[in-house]
PDB file of C-alpha atoms in Angstrom:
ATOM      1  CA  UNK A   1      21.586 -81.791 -58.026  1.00  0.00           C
ATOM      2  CA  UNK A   2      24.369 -83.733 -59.673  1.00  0.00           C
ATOM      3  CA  UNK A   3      21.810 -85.544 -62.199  1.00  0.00           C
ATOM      4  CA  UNK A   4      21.507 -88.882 -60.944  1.00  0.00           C
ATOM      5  CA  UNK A   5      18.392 -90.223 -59.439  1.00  0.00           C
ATOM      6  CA  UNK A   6      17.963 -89.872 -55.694  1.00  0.00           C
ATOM      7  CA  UNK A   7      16.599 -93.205 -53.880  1.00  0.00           C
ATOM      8  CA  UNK A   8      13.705 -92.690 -51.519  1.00  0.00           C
ATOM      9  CA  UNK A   9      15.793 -93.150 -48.378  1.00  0.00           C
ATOM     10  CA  UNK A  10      18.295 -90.677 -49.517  1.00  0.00           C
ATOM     11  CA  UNK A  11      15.057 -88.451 -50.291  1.00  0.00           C
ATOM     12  CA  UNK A  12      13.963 -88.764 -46.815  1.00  0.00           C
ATOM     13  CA  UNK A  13      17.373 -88.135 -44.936  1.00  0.00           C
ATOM     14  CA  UNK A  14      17.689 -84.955 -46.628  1.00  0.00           C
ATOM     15  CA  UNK A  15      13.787 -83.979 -45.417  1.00  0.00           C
ATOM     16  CA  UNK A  16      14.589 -85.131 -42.355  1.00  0.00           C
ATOM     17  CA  UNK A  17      18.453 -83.014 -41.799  1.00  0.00           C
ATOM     18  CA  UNK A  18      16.098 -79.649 -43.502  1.00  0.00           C
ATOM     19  CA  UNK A  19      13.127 -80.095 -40.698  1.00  0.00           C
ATOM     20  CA  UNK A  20      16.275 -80.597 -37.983  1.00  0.00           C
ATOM     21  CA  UNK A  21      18.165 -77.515 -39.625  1.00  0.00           C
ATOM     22  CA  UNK A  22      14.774 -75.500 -39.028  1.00  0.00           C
ATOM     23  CA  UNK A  23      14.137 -76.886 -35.672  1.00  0.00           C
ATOM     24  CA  UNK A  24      17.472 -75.917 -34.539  1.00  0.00           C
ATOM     25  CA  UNK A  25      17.340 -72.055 -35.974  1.00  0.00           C
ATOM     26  CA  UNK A  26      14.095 -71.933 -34.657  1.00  0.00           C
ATOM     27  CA  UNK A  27      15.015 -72.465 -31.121  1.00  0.00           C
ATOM     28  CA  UNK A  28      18.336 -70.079 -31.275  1.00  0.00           C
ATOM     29  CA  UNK A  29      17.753 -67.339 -29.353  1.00  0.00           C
ATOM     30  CA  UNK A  30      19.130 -64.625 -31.001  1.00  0.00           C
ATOM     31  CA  UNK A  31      19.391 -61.992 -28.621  1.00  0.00           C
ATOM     32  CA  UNK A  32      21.745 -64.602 -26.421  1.00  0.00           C
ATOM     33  CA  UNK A  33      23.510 -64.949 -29.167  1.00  0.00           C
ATOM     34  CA  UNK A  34      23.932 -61.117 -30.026  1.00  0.00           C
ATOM     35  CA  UNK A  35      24.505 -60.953 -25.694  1.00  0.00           C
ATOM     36  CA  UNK A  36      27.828 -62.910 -26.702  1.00  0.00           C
ATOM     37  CA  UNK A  37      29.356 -60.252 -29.516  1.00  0.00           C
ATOM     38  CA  UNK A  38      32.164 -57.923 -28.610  1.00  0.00           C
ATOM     39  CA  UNK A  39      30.798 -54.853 -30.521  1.00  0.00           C
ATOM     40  CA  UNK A  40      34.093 -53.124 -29.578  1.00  0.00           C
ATOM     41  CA  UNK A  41      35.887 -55.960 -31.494  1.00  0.00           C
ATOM     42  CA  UNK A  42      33.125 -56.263 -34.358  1.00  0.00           C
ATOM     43  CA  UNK A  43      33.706 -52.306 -34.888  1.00  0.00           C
ATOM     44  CA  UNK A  44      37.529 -52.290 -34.639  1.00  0.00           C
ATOM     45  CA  UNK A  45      37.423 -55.080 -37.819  1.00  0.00           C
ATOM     46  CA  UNK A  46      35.143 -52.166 -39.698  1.00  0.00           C
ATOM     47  CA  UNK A  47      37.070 -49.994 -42.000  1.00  0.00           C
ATOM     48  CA  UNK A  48      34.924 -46.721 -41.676  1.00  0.00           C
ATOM     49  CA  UNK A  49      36.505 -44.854 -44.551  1.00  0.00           C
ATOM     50  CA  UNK A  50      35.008 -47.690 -46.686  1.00  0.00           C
ATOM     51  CA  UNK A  51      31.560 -47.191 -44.753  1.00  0.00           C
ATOM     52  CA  UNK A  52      31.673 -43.403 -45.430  1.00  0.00           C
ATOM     53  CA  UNK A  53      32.660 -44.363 -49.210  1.00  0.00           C
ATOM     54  CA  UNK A  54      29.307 -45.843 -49.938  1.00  0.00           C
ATOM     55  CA  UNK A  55      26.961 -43.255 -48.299  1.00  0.00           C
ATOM     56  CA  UNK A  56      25.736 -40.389 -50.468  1.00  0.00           C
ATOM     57  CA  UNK A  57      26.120 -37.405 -48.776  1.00  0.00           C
ATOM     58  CA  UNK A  58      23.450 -35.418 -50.462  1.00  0.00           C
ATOM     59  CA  UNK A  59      20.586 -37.902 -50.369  1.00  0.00           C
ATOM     60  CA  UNK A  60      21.720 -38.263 -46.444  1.00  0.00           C
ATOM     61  CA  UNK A  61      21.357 -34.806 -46.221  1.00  0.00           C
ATOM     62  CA  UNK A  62      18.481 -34.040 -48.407  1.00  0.00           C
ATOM     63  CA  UNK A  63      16.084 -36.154 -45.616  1.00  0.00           C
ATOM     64  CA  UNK A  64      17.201 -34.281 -42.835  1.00  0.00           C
ATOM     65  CA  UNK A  65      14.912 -31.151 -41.537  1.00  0.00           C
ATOM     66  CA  UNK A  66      17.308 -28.079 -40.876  1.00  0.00           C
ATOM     67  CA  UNK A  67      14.434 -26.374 -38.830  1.00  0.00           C
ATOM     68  CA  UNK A  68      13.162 -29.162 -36.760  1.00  0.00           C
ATOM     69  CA  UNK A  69      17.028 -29.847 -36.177  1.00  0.00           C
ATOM     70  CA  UNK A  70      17.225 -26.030 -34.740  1.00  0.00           C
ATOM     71  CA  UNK A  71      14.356 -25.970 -32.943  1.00  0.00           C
ATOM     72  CA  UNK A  72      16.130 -28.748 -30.321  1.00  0.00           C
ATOM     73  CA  UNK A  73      18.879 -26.415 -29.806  1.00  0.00           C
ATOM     74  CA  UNK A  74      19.137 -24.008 -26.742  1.00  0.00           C
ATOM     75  CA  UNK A  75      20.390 -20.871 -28.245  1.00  0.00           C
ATOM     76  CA  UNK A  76      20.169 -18.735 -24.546  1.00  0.00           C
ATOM     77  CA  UNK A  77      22.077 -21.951 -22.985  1.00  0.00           C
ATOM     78  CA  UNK A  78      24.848 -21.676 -26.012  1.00  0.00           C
ATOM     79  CA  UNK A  79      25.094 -18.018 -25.466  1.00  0.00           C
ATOM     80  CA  UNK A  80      25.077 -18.478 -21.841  1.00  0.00           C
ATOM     81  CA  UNK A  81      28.505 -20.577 -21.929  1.00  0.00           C
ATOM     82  CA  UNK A  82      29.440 -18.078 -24.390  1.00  0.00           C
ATOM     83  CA  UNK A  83      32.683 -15.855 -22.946  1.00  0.00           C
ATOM     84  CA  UNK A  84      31.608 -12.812 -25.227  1.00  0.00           C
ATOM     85  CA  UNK A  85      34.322 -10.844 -23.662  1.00  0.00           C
ATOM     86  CA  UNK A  86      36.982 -13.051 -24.564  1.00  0.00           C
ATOM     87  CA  UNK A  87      35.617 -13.438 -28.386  1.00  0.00           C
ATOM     88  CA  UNK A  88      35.499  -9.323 -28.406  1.00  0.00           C
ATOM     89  CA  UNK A  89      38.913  -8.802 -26.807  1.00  0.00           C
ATOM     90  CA  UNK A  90      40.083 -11.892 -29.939  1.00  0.00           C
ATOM     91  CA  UNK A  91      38.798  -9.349 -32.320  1.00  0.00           C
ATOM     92  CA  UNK A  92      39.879  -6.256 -30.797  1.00  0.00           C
ATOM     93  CA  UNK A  93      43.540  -7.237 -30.713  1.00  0.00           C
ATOM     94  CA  UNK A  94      44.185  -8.148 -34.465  1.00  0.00           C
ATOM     95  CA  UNK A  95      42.354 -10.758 -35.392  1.00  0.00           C
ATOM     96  CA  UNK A  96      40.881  -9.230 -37.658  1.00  0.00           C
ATOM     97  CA  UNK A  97      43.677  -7.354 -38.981  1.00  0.00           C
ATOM     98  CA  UNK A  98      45.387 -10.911 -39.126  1.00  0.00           C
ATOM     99  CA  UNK A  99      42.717 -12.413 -41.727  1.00  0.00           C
ATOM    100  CA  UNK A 100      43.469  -9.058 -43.610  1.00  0.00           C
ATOM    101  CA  UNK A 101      46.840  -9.947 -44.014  1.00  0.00           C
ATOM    102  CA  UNK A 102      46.347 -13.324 -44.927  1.00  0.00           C
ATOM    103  CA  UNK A 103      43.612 -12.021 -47.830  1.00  0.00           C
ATOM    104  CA  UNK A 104      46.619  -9.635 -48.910  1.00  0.00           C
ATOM    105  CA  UNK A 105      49.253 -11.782 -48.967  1.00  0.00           C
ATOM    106  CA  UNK A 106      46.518 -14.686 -50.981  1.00  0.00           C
ATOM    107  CA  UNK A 107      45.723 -12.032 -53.231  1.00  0.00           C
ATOM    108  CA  UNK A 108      49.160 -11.178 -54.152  1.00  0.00           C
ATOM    109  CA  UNK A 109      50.436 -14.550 -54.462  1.00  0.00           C
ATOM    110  CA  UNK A 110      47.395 -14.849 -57.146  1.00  0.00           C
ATOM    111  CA  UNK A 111      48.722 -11.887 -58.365  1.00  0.00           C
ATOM    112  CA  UNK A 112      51.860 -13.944 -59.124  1.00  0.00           C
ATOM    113  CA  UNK A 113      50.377 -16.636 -60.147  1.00  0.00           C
ATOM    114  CA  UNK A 114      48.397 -14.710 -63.222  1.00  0.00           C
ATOM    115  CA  UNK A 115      51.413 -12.507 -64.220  1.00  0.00           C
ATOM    116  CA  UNK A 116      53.904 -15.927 -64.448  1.00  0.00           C
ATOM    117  CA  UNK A 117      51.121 -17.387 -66.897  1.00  0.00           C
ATOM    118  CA  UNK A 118      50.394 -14.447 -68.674  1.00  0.00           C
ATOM    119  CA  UNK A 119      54.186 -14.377 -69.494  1.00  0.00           C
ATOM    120  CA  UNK A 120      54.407 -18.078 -70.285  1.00  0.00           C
ATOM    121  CA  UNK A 121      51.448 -17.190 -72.611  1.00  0.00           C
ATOM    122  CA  UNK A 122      52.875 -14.854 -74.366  1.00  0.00           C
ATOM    123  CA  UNK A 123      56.742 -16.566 -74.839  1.00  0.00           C
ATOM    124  CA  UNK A 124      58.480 -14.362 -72.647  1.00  0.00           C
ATOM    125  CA  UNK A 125      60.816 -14.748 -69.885  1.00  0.00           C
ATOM    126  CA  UNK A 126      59.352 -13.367 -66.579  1.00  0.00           C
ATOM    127  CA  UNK A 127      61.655 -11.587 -64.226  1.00  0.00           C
ATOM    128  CA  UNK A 128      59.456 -11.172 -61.101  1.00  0.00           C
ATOM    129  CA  UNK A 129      57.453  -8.827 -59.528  1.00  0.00           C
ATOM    130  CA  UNK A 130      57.537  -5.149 -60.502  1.00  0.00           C
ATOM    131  CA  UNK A 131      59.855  -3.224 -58.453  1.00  0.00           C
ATOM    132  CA  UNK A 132      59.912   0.870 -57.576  1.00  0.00           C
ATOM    133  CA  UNK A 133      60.915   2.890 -60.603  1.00  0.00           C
ATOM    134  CA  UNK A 134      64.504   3.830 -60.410  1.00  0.00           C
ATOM    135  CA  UNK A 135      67.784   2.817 -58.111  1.00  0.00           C
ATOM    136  CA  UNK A 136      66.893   2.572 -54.788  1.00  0.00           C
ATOM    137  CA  UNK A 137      66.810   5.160 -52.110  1.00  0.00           C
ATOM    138  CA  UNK A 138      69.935   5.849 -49.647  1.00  0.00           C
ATOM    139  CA  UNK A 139      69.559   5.489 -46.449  1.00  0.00           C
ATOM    140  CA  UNK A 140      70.307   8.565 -44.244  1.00  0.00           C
ATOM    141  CA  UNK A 141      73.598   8.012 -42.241  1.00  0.00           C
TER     142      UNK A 141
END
């Protein structure tokens, strides 16, 4: 406490406010109580991203069963709401070709990428892409 000596009677008020402090949690009922929150409040005052922040991913994930997770799935029910001919006509009409494009046009832009370092490298000025040898064609009138 503060050092100084405590008289009896001061003794026995503060035994006597603990025992009513005890009596009094004792006989909350906490499911009333927990009746009377506004979770939709409590949650809108939680910042999530913080939440998120302080769970680690990999130990989450490292308890979790992958096969007794894909046993509870219905694969025939998934493939039943499944419009296959709608993914196959996707594909058919240049999706595919699409993602090539997109590879080809990443690859050359790391293409790019290598020959502006490999000039900065070596000191020298670089002047773009490689064009066709010699002027360029006419175009038939």
């Amino acid at each position: 406490m503060d050092g100084r000596p405590v008289t009896r009677t001061e003794a026995l008020a503060q035994a006597v406010a603990g025992r009513a402090v005890d009596l009094v949690v004792s006989s909350v009922d906490i499911n009333a109580v927990l009746d009377q929150v506004d979770l939709n409040a409590l949650l809108d005052e939680v910042d999530i991203n913080q939440v998120l922040d302080r769970i680690d991913l990999n130990r989450l994930l490292s308890r979790i069963d992958l096969n007794d997770l894909l046993q509870h799935i219905d694969f025939d029910a998934l493939a039943g709401e499944t419009d296959f001919g709608a993914v196959i006509a996707a594909a058919s009409s240049g999706a595919a070709g699409d993602a090539l494009d997109v590879v080809r046009s990443q690859a050359v832009g790391l293409d790019e990428f290598i020959a502006r370092w490999i000039a900065r490298l070596r000191r020298r000025p670089y002047s773009g892409p490689p064009g066709p040898p010699g002027p360029p064609a006419r175009a038939a009138s």
